[in-house]
Amino acid sequence: DISKIGDWIVLNGGDQSSWRLRTNLTSGETIEGAWHILYNATTAHDDYLISPIIEVKDGITDGISFNAKNESMTWMEDIDLYVIDENYQIILGTLQENITPPEEYLNYKFDLSEYEGQNIRIGFHSTTLDQYVFYMDDFKVGNYNTLSLNKIINDEITIYPNPVNSILKIDGEFTNAKIYDLKGKLIMESSESVIDVSQLPQSIYIIKVIANEESVVKTLKLIKE
């Protein structure tokens, strides 16, 4: 199904819920005026939120930024971000896969310079099943070099192995890592790049790797075997 909200386009792959725009608060909703996609418990999403057309010009419209967050750290939604042709028929490139923001809004920024001279759209693609809510707000197009980036995002952080049995390793620059259970309780934290998790019971945890007191670098599910 295809629907249009203003200059934005929503492609629903067939599940019961898809991308919607918050224009007012209703029961259980915490964000107003943001795009969001709500979990579907029986069928995985295959839903695109597609931006208005962007005419990419060097130093003028060669970058995008937006804020994103998850409603819950326990049930984390993620999306893939694509560059799509203006007729929203062809994926021209991938900006980032598996974008999984924390519970607080995190700012993302992407360079579109390789598409200079083209008319493109940006596609937010959700394929999750039975998670919770993903929010996207404050989408901006502008000069990549001057678009503000409010919080640090470091895509060079690598966490492995996952699943893990005893020793967890973190590659990249960070100051602290926190591991939570699925109820949101802090289980352990460390500033070391090698963490012994052998005493943790077998379960699924959430790990947040932090650049400084304000900036979450990466948040993901950690499976302890």
mmCIF file of C-alpha atoms in Angstrom:
data_model
loop_
_atom_site.group_PDB
_atom_site.id
_atom_site.type_symbol
_atom_site.label_atom_id
_atom_site.label_comp_id
_atom_site.label_asym_id
_atom_site.label_seq_id
_atom_site.Cartn_x
_atom_site.Cartn_y
_atom_site.Cartn_z
ATOM 1 C CA ASP A 1 0.000 0.000 0.000
ATOM 2 C CA ILE A 2 1.176 3.525 -0.813
ATOM 3 C CA SER A 3 0.055 6.591 1.097
ATOM 4 C CA LYS A 4 1.212 10.202 1.083
ATOM 5 C CA ILE A 5 1.443 12.559 4.044
ATOM 6 C CA GLY A 6 2.476 15.955 2.766
ATOM 7 C CA ASP A 7 5.545 15.419 0.591
ATOM 8 C CA TRP A 8 6.451 12.208 2.426
ATOM 9 C CA ILE A 9 5.532 8.742 1.146
ATOM 10 C CA VAL A 10 4.761 5.623 3.183
ATOM 11 C CA LEU A 11 5.061 2.183 1.589
ATOM 12 C CA ASN A 12 3.420 -0.530 3.684
ATOM 13 C CA GLY A 13 4.601 -4.055 2.904
ATOM 14 C CA GLY A 14 1.385 -5.612 4.178
ATOM 15 C CA ASP A 15 1.564 -5.712 7.977
ATOM 16 C CA GLN A 16 -1.031 -4.114 10.231
ATOM 17 C CA SER A 17 1.026 -1.126 11.359
ATOM 18 C CA SER A 18 3.305 1.205 9.434
ATOM 19 C CA TRP A 19 4.935 4.628 9.581
ATOM 20 C CA ARG A 20 2.713 7.360 10.988
ATOM 21 C CA LEU A 21 3.161 11.014 11.858
ATOM 22 C CA ARG A 22 2.389 12.126 15.393
ATOM 23 C CA THR A 23 0.227 15.242 15.197
ATOM 24 C CA ASN A 24 -1.258 14.982 18.676
ATOM 25 C CA LEU A 25 -0.764 12.946 21.808
ATOM 26 C CA THR A 26 -2.991 9.967 22.552
ATOM 27 C CA SER A 27 -2.867 7.294 25.230
ATOM 28 C CA GLY A 28 0.574 5.768 25.587
ATOM 29 C CA GLU A 29 2.296 8.218 23.227
ATOM 30 C CA THR A 30 5.145 10.371 24.449
ATOM 31 C CA ILE A 31 6.337 12.244 21.347
ATOM 32 C CA GLU A 32 4.388 14.850 19.397
ATOM 33 C CA GLY A 33 5.087 15.728 15.776
ATOM 34 C CA ALA A 34 7.529 12.873 15.117
ATOM 35 C CA TRP A 35 7.397 10.046 12.605
ATOM 36 C CA HIS A 36 7.118 6.671 14.272
ATOM 37 C CA ILE A 37 6.573 3.019 13.519
ATOM 38 C CA LEU A 38 4.867 0.780 16.068
ATOM 39 C CA TYR A 39 5.629 -2.897 16.545
ATOM 40 C CA ASN A 40 3.614 -5.621 14.850
ATOM 41 C CA ALA A 41 3.431 -8.897 16.779
ATOM 42 C CA THR A 42 2.546 -11.328 13.997
ATOM 43 C CA THR A 43 4.104 -10.153 10.729
ATOM 44 C CA ALA A 44 7.512 -8.549 10.238
ATOM 45 C CA HIS A 45 7.540 -5.009 8.910
ATOM 46 C CA ASP A 46 8.552 -4.299 5.337
ATOM 47 C CA ASP A 47 7.748 -0.606 5.488
ATOM 48 C CA TYR A 48 9.436 2.442 4.000
ATOM 49 C CA LEU A 49 9.178 6.051 5.078
ATOM 50 C CA ILE A 50 10.390 8.015 2.050
ATOM 51 C CA SER A 51 11.443 11.648 2.152
ATOM 52 C CA PRO A 52 10.518 14.416 -0.274
ATOM 53 C CA ILE A 53 12.777 14.758 -3.331
ATOM 54 C CA ILE A 54 16.230 16.169 -2.606
ATOM 55 C CA GLU A 55 18.101 17.874 -5.448
ATOM 56 C CA VAL A 56 21.674 17.283 -4.322
ATOM 57 C CA LYS A 57 23.853 20.364 -4.818
ATOM 58 C CA ASP A 58 27.441 20.705 -3.656
ATOM 59 C CA GLY A 59 27.684 22.743 -0.472
ATOM 60 C CA ILE A 60 23.944 23.459 -0.422
ATOM 61 C CA THR A 61 21.928 20.237 -0.159
ATOM 62 C CA ASP A 62 24.645 17.595 0.088
ATOM 63 C CA GLY A 63 23.812 16.356 3.574
ATOM 64 C CA ILE A 64 20.971 15.244 5.822
ATOM 65 C CA SER A 65 20.535 14.999 9.562
ATOM 66 C CA PHE A 66 17.759 13.752 11.820
ATOM 67 C CA ASN A 67 17.067 12.701 15.394
ATOM 68 C CA ALA A 68 15.990 9.169 16.299
ATOM 69 C CA LYS A 69 15.144 7.251 19.459
ATOM 70 C CA ASN A 70 13.623 4.025 20.707
ATOM 71 C CA GLU A 71 10.680 3.980 23.077
ATOM 72 C CA SER A 72 12.142 1.087 25.050
ATOM 73 C CA MET A 73 15.621 -0.240 25.663
ATOM 74 C CA THR A 74 14.117 -3.701 26.137
ATOM 75 C CA TRP A 75 12.334 -3.940 22.778
ATOM 76 C CA MET A 76 14.608 -2.116 20.379
ATOM 77 C CA GLU A 77 13.558 -1.255 16.855
ATOM 78 C CA ASP A 78 16.163 -0.684 14.164
ATOM 79 C CA ILE A 79 15.958 0.677 10.631
ATOM 80 C CA ASP A 80 18.070 0.674 7.482
ATOM 81 C CA LEU A 81 18.693 3.976 5.711
ATOM 82 C CA TYR A 82 18.807 4.033 1.911
ATOM 83 C CA VAL A 83 19.162 6.491 -0.942
ATOM 84 C CA ILE A 84 16.263 5.928 -3.356
ATOM 85 C CA ASP A 85 15.521 7.306 -6.816
ATOM 86 C CA GLU A 86 12.980 10.114 -7.094
ATOM 87 C CA ASN A 87 10.286 7.718 -8.352
ATOM 88 C CA TYR A 88 10.935 5.469 -5.308
ATOM 89 C CA GLN A 89 11.495 2.399 -7.462
ATOM 90 C CA ILE A 90 15.237 1.731 -7.111
ATOM 91 C CA ILE A 91 17.628 1.695 -4.144
ATOM 92 C CA LEU A 92 20.665 3.680 -5.270
ATOM 93 C CA GLY A 93 22.798 3.161 -2.186
ATOM 94 C CA THR A 94 22.952 2.374 1.526
ATOM 95 C CA LEU A 95 23.745 5.109 4.044
ATOM 96 C CA GLN A 96 23.658 2.842 7.107
ATOM 97 C CA GLU A 97 22.085 -0.450 8.131
ATOM 98 C CA ASN A 98 20.778 -1.431 11.567
ATOM 99 C CA ILE A 99 20.387 2.054 13.020
ATOM 100 C CA THR A 100 19.422 1.319 16.634
ATOM 101 C CA PRO A 101 19.196 4.509 18.697
ATOM 102 C CA PRO A 102 18.922 4.589 22.507
ATOM 103 C CA GLU A 103 15.933 5.800 24.523
ATOM 104 C CA GLU A 104 17.140 9.396 24.298
ATOM 105 C CA TYR A 105 17.108 11.246 20.979
ATOM 106 C CA LEU A 106 20.377 10.804 19.113
ATOM 107 C CA ASN A 107 21.364 12.950 16.143
ATOM 108 C CA TYR A 108 22.497 11.294 12.898
ATOM 109 C CA LYS A 109 24.235 12.999 9.979
ATOM 110 C CA PHE A 110 24.987 11.647 6.486
ATOM 111 C CA ASP A 111 26.963 12.870 3.477
ATOM 112 C CA LEU A 112 25.125 12.862 0.120
ATOM 113 C CA SER A 113 27.951 14.341 -1.966
ATOM 114 C CA GLU A 114 28.350 11.238 -4.142
ATOM 115 C CA TYR A 115 24.823 11.888 -5.458
ATOM 116 C CA GLU A 116 25.584 15.458 -6.541
ATOM 117 C CA GLY A 117 23.477 16.514 -9.525
ATOM 118 C CA GLN A 118 20.823 13.858 -8.900
ATOM 119 C CA ASN A 119 17.282 14.026 -7.581
ATOM 120 C CA ILE A 120 16.987 11.487 -4.786
ATOM 121 C CA ARG A 121 14.895 10.520 -1.801
ATOM 122 C CA ILE A 122 15.878 9.055 1.564
ATOM 123 C CA GLY A 123 14.212 5.806 2.621
ATOM 124 C CA PHE A 124 13.823 4.691 6.246
ATOM 125 C CA HIS A 125 13.199 0.937 6.024
ATOM 126 C CA SER A 126 11.807 -1.120 8.920
ATOM 127 C CA THR A 127 11.894 -4.939 8.880
ATOM 128 C CA THR A 128 11.526 -5.737 12.590
ATOM 129 C CA LEU A 129 9.048 -8.104 14.241
ATOM 130 C CA ASP A 130 7.401 -7.647 17.641
ATOM 131 C CA GLN A 131 9.651 -4.936 19.092
ATOM 132 C CA TYR A 132 8.195 -1.597 20.234
ATOM 133 C CA VAL A 133 8.404 1.951 18.806
ATOM 134 C CA PHE A 134 11.005 3.770 16.683
ATOM 135 C CA TYR A 135 10.810 7.575 16.406
ATOM 136 C CA MET A 136 12.359 9.889 13.800
ATOM 137 C CA ASP A 137 12.142 13.667 14.043
ATOM 138 C CA ASP A 138 13.774 16.931 12.949
ATOM 139 C CA PHE A 139 14.778 15.739 9.455
ATOM 140 C CA LYS A 140 16.970 18.386 7.805
ATOM 141 C CA VAL A 141 18.590 18.832 4.388
ATOM 142 C CA GLY A 142 21.508 21.231 3.999
ATOM 143 C CA ASN A 143 25.232 21.749 3.629
ATOM 144 C CA TYR A 144 26.831 18.627 5.090
ATOM 145 C CA ASN A 145 29.686 20.614 6.635
ATOM 146 C CA THR A 146 27.399 22.986 8.520
ATOM 147 C CA LEU A 147 24.577 20.650 9.569
ATOM 148 C CA SER A 148 24.709 20.387 13.340
ATOM 149 C CA LEU A 149 25.504 17.088 14.977
ATOM 150 C CA ASN A 150 24.301 17.310 18.544
ATOM 151 C CA LYS A 151 25.688 14.031 19.796
ATOM 152 C CA ILE A 152 28.625 11.891 18.786
ATOM 153 C CA ILE A 153 27.945 8.783 16.749
ATOM 154 C CA ASN A 154 30.903 6.500 16.203
ATOM 155 C CA ASP A 155 30.296 3.801 13.613
ATOM 156 C CA GLU A 156 33.826 2.495 14.196
ATOM 157 C CA ILE A 157 32.829 0.855 17.483
ATOM 158 C CA THR A 158 32.874 -2.949 17.221
ATOM 159 C CA ILE A 159 31.559 -5.249 19.951
ATOM 160 C CA TYR A 160 32.418 -8.942 19.692
ATOM 161 C CA PRO A 161 31.840 -11.819 19.979
ATOM 162 C CA ASN A 162 28.069 -11.677 20.120
ATOM 163 C CA PRO A 163 26.802 -14.141 21.315
ATOM 164 C CA VAL A 164 29.501 -14.182 23.996
ATOM 165 C CA ASN A 165 30.485 -16.851 26.514
ATOM 166 C CA SER A 166 33.156 -15.261 28.686
ATOM 167 C CA ILE A 167 35.250 -12.410 27.235
ATOM 168 C CA LEU A 168 33.623 -9.468 25.473
ATOM 169 C CA LYS A 169 35.821 -7.125 23.445
ATOM 170 C CA ILE A 170 35.117 -3.548 22.363
ATOM 171 C CA ASP A 171 37.184 -1.960 19.599
ATOM 172 C CA GLY A 172 37.084 1.812 19.120
ATOM 173 C CA GLU A 173 37.251 4.979 21.194
ATOM 174 C CA PHE A 174 34.861 5.089 24.154
ATOM 175 C CA THR A 175 34.846 6.010 27.839
ATOM 176 C CA ASN A 176 32.362 3.595 29.366
ATOM 177 C CA ALA A 177 30.221 0.547 28.612
ATOM 178 C CA LYS A 178 27.091 -0.386 30.556
ATOM 179 C CA ILE A 179 25.265 -3.720 30.459
ATOM 180 C CA TYR A 180 21.578 -3.859 31.449
ATOM 181 C CA ASP A 181 19.096 -6.684 31.818
ATOM 182 C CA LEU A 182 15.844 -6.574 29.859
ATOM 183 C CA LYS A 183 14.080 -4.853 32.754
ATOM 184 C CA GLY A 184 16.486 -1.938 32.457
ATOM 185 C CA LYS A 185 18.516 -2.773 35.583
ATOM 186 C CA LEU A 186 22.216 -1.923 35.362
ATOM 187 C CA ILE A 187 24.121 -5.205 35.758
ATOM 188 C CA MET A 188 27.705 -4.110 35.216
ATOM 189 C CA GLU A 189 29.807 -1.369 33.692
ATOM 190 C CA SER A 190 33.403 -1.034 32.611
ATOM 191 C CA SER A 191 35.779 1.377 30.950
ATOM 192 C CA GLU A 192 37.996 -1.467 29.720
ATOM 193 C CA SER A 193 38.076 -2.740 26.147
ATOM 194 C CA VAL A 194 38.085 -6.345 27.406
ATOM 195 C CA ILE A 195 35.218 -7.274 29.743
ATOM 196 C CA ASP A 196 34.806 -10.575 31.575
ATOM 197 C CA VAL A 197 31.100 -11.473 31.426
ATOM 198 C CA SER A 198 31.565 -15.134 32.363
ATOM 199 C CA GLN A 199 29.624 -14.673 35.623
ATOM 200 C CA LEU A 200 26.519 -13.348 33.883
ATOM 201 C CA PRO A 201 23.660 -15.864 33.605
ATOM 202 C CA GLN A 202 22.689 -16.987 30.128
ATOM 203 C CA SER A 203 20.250 -14.390 28.865
ATOM 204 C CA ILE A 204 19.784 -11.426 26.551
ATOM 205 C CA TYR A 205 21.168 -8.093 27.737
ATOM 206 C CA ILE A 206 21.449 -4.548 26.435
ATOM 207 C CA ILE A 207 24.893 -2.976 26.138
ATOM 208 C CA LYS A 208 25.415 0.779 25.801
ATOM 209 C CA VAL A 209 28.857 1.970 24.762
ATOM 210 C CA ILE A 210 29.294 5.622 25.672
ATOM 211 C CA ALA A 211 31.646 8.275 24.303
ATOM 212 C CA ASN A 212 31.111 10.703 27.177
ATOM 213 C CA GLU A 213 28.486 11.487 29.802
ATOM 214 C CA GLU A 214 26.008 12.766 27.217
ATOM 215 C CA SER A 215 26.666 10.744 24.073
ATOM 216 C CA VAL A 216 25.689 7.135 23.489
ATOM 217 C CA VAL A 217 27.855 5.711 20.738
ATOM 218 C CA LYS A 218 26.192 2.351 20.211
ATOM 219 C CA THR A 219 23.319 0.451 21.796
ATOM 220 C CA LEU A 220 22.567 -3.164 20.944
ATOM 221 C CA LYS A 221 21.367 -6.496 22.241
ATOM 222 C CA LEU A 222 24.023 -8.739 23.760
ATOM 223 C CA ILE A 223 23.438 -12.486 23.959
ATOM 224 C CA LYS A 224 25.207 -14.304 26.804
ATOM 225 C CA GLU A 225 25.588 -18.022 26.141
#
